[in-house]
Amino acid sequence: MSRTYQNILVAVDGSKSAECAFKKAVYIALRNNAQLTLVHVVDTRSFVSIEAYDGTMAERAERYAEELLEDYKKEAAAKGLQTLNTIIEHGSPKTIIPKQTAKKINADLIICGATGLNAVERLLIGSVSEQITRSASCDVLVVRTDDDVTL
């Protein structure tokens, strides 16, 4: 029996791995006629350690997130996906994505890359994809390959 997904959430951070996850998410959303939502989490924990924090780093991170999501939106439209929701969250991606954002949109599938941008954190306390897999109450697809998906 084949599973049909209705609400797909894909986590993007600008990494190559997230790009691969996005491409597969568009394909799966089109194949399932599903709603696709992109989430980018601005990791505010890194701002705490900067003593001279004056808001400019947060503003740059917010602008980066907006531009990243807008680029993905254009790419999805070019592939035939007409509706794409985007969400910018703030906090720790490991907890925000599976426990907050997925519940907010009633996700039945979360798609993420196997490795993201933060290699040091992954070494010390595990990857975001690992935590999503452990914490999510829905199916999770961890994308490891950059195989091209053709529609």
Tab-separated table of C-alpha atoms in Angstrom:
chain	number	residue	atom	x	y	z
A	1	MET	CA	0.000	0.000	0.000
A	2	SER	CA	1.381	3.367	-1.025
A	3	ARG	CA	1.296	6.297	1.403
A	4	THR	CA	0.008	9.667	0.181
A	5	TYR	CA	1.295	12.770	1.942
A	6	GLN	CA	-0.755	15.938	2.353
A	7	ASN	CA	1.458	18.367	4.309
A	8	ILE	CA	5.176	18.179	3.672
A	9	LEU	CA	7.682	20.236	5.652
A	10	VAL	CA	11.215	20.662	4.334
A	11	ALA	CA	13.998	22.172	6.431
A	12	VAL	CA	16.476	24.363	4.561
A	13	ASP	CA	19.612	26.112	5.798
A	14	GLY	CA	21.488	26.976	2.613
A	15	SER	CA	23.648	23.851	2.617
A	16	LYS	CA	24.128	21.490	-0.341
A	17	SER	CA	22.352	18.788	1.634
A	18	ALA	CA	19.316	21.036	2.175
A	19	GLU	CA	19.272	21.834	-1.550
A	20	CYS	CA	19.021	18.109	-2.297
A	21	ALA	CA	16.230	17.749	0.264
A	22	PHE	CA	14.351	20.665	-1.304
A	23	LYS	CA	14.528	19.145	-4.796
A	24	LYS	CA	13.188	15.816	-3.581
A	25	ALA	CA	10.502	17.594	-1.553
A	26	VAL	CA	9.228	19.426	-4.645
A	27	TYR	CA	9.077	16.145	-6.547
A	28	ILE	CA	7.223	14.375	-3.719
A	29	ALA	CA	4.812	17.308	-3.262
A	30	LEU	CA	3.968	17.316	-6.975
A	31	ARG	CA	3.577	13.537	-7.069
A	32	ASN	CA	1.248	13.589	-4.037
A	33	ASN	CA	-0.530	16.865	-4.867
A	34	ALA	CA	0.556	17.911	-1.374
A	35	GLN	CA	1.055	21.237	0.349
A	36	LEU	CA	4.776	22.046	0.684
A	37	THR	CA	6.132	24.287	3.420
A	38	LEU	CA	9.756	25.378	3.674
A	39	VAL	CA	11.176	26.269	7.069
A	40	HIS	CA	14.410	28.043	7.847
A	41	VAL	CA	15.342	28.368	11.503
A	42	VAL	CA	17.481	31.334	12.490
A	43	ASP	CA	19.600	29.757	15.215
A	44	THR	CA	19.492	32.529	17.823
A	45	ARG	CA	21.665	30.546	20.243
A	46	SER	CA	24.745	31.721	18.350
A	47	PHE	CA	23.865	35.374	19.028
A	48	VAL	CA	24.077	34.877	22.796
A	49	SER	CA	27.819	34.277	22.725
A	50	ILE	CA	28.576	37.540	20.959
A	51	GLU	CA	29.175	40.225	23.559
A	52	ALA	CA	28.907	43.159	21.167
A	53	TYR	CA	25.547	41.997	19.842
A	54	ASP	CA	23.721	45.034	18.507
A	55	GLY	CA	21.065	43.451	16.337
A	56	THR	CA	22.913	43.599	13.032
A	57	MET	CA	23.742	39.901	13.062
A	58	ALA	CA	20.084	39.018	13.642
A	59	GLU	CA	19.052	41.382	10.845
A	60	ARG	CA	21.559	39.784	8.452
A	61	ALA	CA	20.369	36.298	9.424
A	62	GLU	CA	16.751	37.339	8.834
A	63	ARG	CA	17.591	38.840	5.413
A	64	TYR	CA	19.519	35.710	4.459
A	65	ALA	CA	16.525	33.549	5.424
A	66	GLU	CA	14.109	35.694	3.401
A	67	GLU	CA	16.349	35.621	0.306
A	68	LEU	CA	16.972	31.876	0.620
A	69	LEU	CA	13.259	31.086	0.885
A	70	GLU	CA	12.389	33.443	-1.974
A	71	ASP	CA	14.949	31.715	-4.227
A	72	TYR	CA	13.492	28.311	-3.356
A	73	LYS	CA	9.985	29.635	-4.034
A	74	LYS	CA	11.014	30.731	-7.546
A	75	GLU	CA	12.709	27.396	-8.226
A	76	ALA	CA	9.637	25.453	-7.077
A	77	ALA	CA	7.362	27.568	-9.284
A	78	ALA	CA	9.644	26.891	-12.263
A	79	LYS	CA	9.199	23.161	-11.608
A	80	GLY	CA	5.406	23.499	-11.585
A	81	LEU	CA	4.646	23.798	-7.865
A	82	GLN	CA	2.206	26.696	-7.647
A	83	THR	CA	1.726	26.993	-3.890
A	84	LEU	CA	4.621	26.960	-1.498
A	85	ASN	CA	4.479	28.239	2.050
A	86	THR	CA	7.546	29.573	3.819
A	87	ILE	CA	8.195	29.966	7.519
A	88	ILE	CA	11.079	31.623	9.323
A	89	GLU	CA	11.462	30.430	12.913
A	90	HIS	CA	13.916	31.472	15.625
A	91	GLY	CA	15.650	29.198	18.125
A	92	SER	CA	17.194	25.754	17.921
A	93	PRO	CA	16.379	23.903	14.666
A	94	LYS	CA	16.600	20.586	16.521
A	95	THR	CA	13.574	21.350	18.641
A	96	ILE	CA	11.689	23.964	16.609
A	97	ILE	CA	11.277	21.850	13.459
A	98	PRO	CA	9.883	18.580	14.878
A	99	LYS	CA	8.113	19.911	17.974
A	100	GLN	CA	6.763	23.278	16.846
A	101	THR	CA	6.719	23.860	13.094
A	102	ALA	CA	5.660	20.328	12.106
A	103	LYS	CA	2.756	20.485	14.549
A	104	LYS	CA	1.790	24.004	13.436
A	105	ILE	CA	1.289	22.904	9.828
A	106	ASN	CA	0.084	19.384	10.683
A	107	ALA	CA	2.982	17.837	8.744
A	108	ASP	CA	2.742	14.185	7.819
A	109	LEU	CA	6.248	14.166	6.325
A	110	ILE	CA	9.387	16.109	7.237
A	111	ILE	CA	12.228	16.170	4.715
A	112	CYS	CA	15.719	17.308	5.662
A	113	GLY	CA	19.284	16.923	4.494
A	114	ALA	CA	21.608	14.478	6.197
A	115	THR	CA	24.153	17.169	7.003
A	116	GLY	CA	23.701	20.891	7.421
A	117	LEU	CA	25.940	23.890	7.872
A	118	ASN	CA	27.008	23.437	11.493
A	119	ALA	CA	29.711	20.738	11.527
A	120	VAL	CA	31.027	21.607	15.009
A	121	GLU	CA	27.625	21.189	16.670
A	122	ARG	CA	27.035	17.948	14.777
A	123	LEU	CA	30.315	16.589	16.147
A	124	LEU	CA	29.547	17.595	19.728
A	125	ILE	CA	25.845	16.923	20.198
A	126	GLY	CA	24.504	15.226	17.090
A	127	SER	CA	22.907	16.397	13.905
A	128	VAL	CA	19.671	18.263	13.354
A	129	SER	CA	18.416	15.445	11.112
A	130	GLU	CA	19.137	12.905	13.847
A	131	GLN	CA	17.156	14.926	16.389
A	132	ILE	CA	14.267	15.447	13.966
A	133	THR	CA	14.144	11.701	13.338
A	134	ARG	CA	14.024	11.023	17.086
A	135	SER	CA	11.491	13.727	17.974
A	136	ALA	CA	9.052	13.887	15.071
A	137	SER	CA	5.608	12.371	15.377
A	138	CYS	CA	5.357	11.898	11.590
A	139	ASP	CA	7.430	10.266	8.861
A	140	VAL	CA	10.890	11.721	8.236
A	141	LEU	CA	12.916	11.464	5.041
A	142	VAL	CA	16.617	12.184	5.489
A	143	VAL	CA	18.133	12.938	2.090
A	144	ARG	CA	21.688	11.719	1.607
A	145	THR	CA	22.102	11.769	-2.162
A	146	ASP	CA	22.186	14.517	-4.718
A	147	ASP	CA	20.544	12.321	-7.321
A	148	ASP	CA	18.674	14.519	-9.731
A	149	VAL	CA	14.926	14.122	-9.534
A	150	THR	CA	13.151	14.540	-12.829
A	151	LEU	CA	9.493	15.308	-13.107
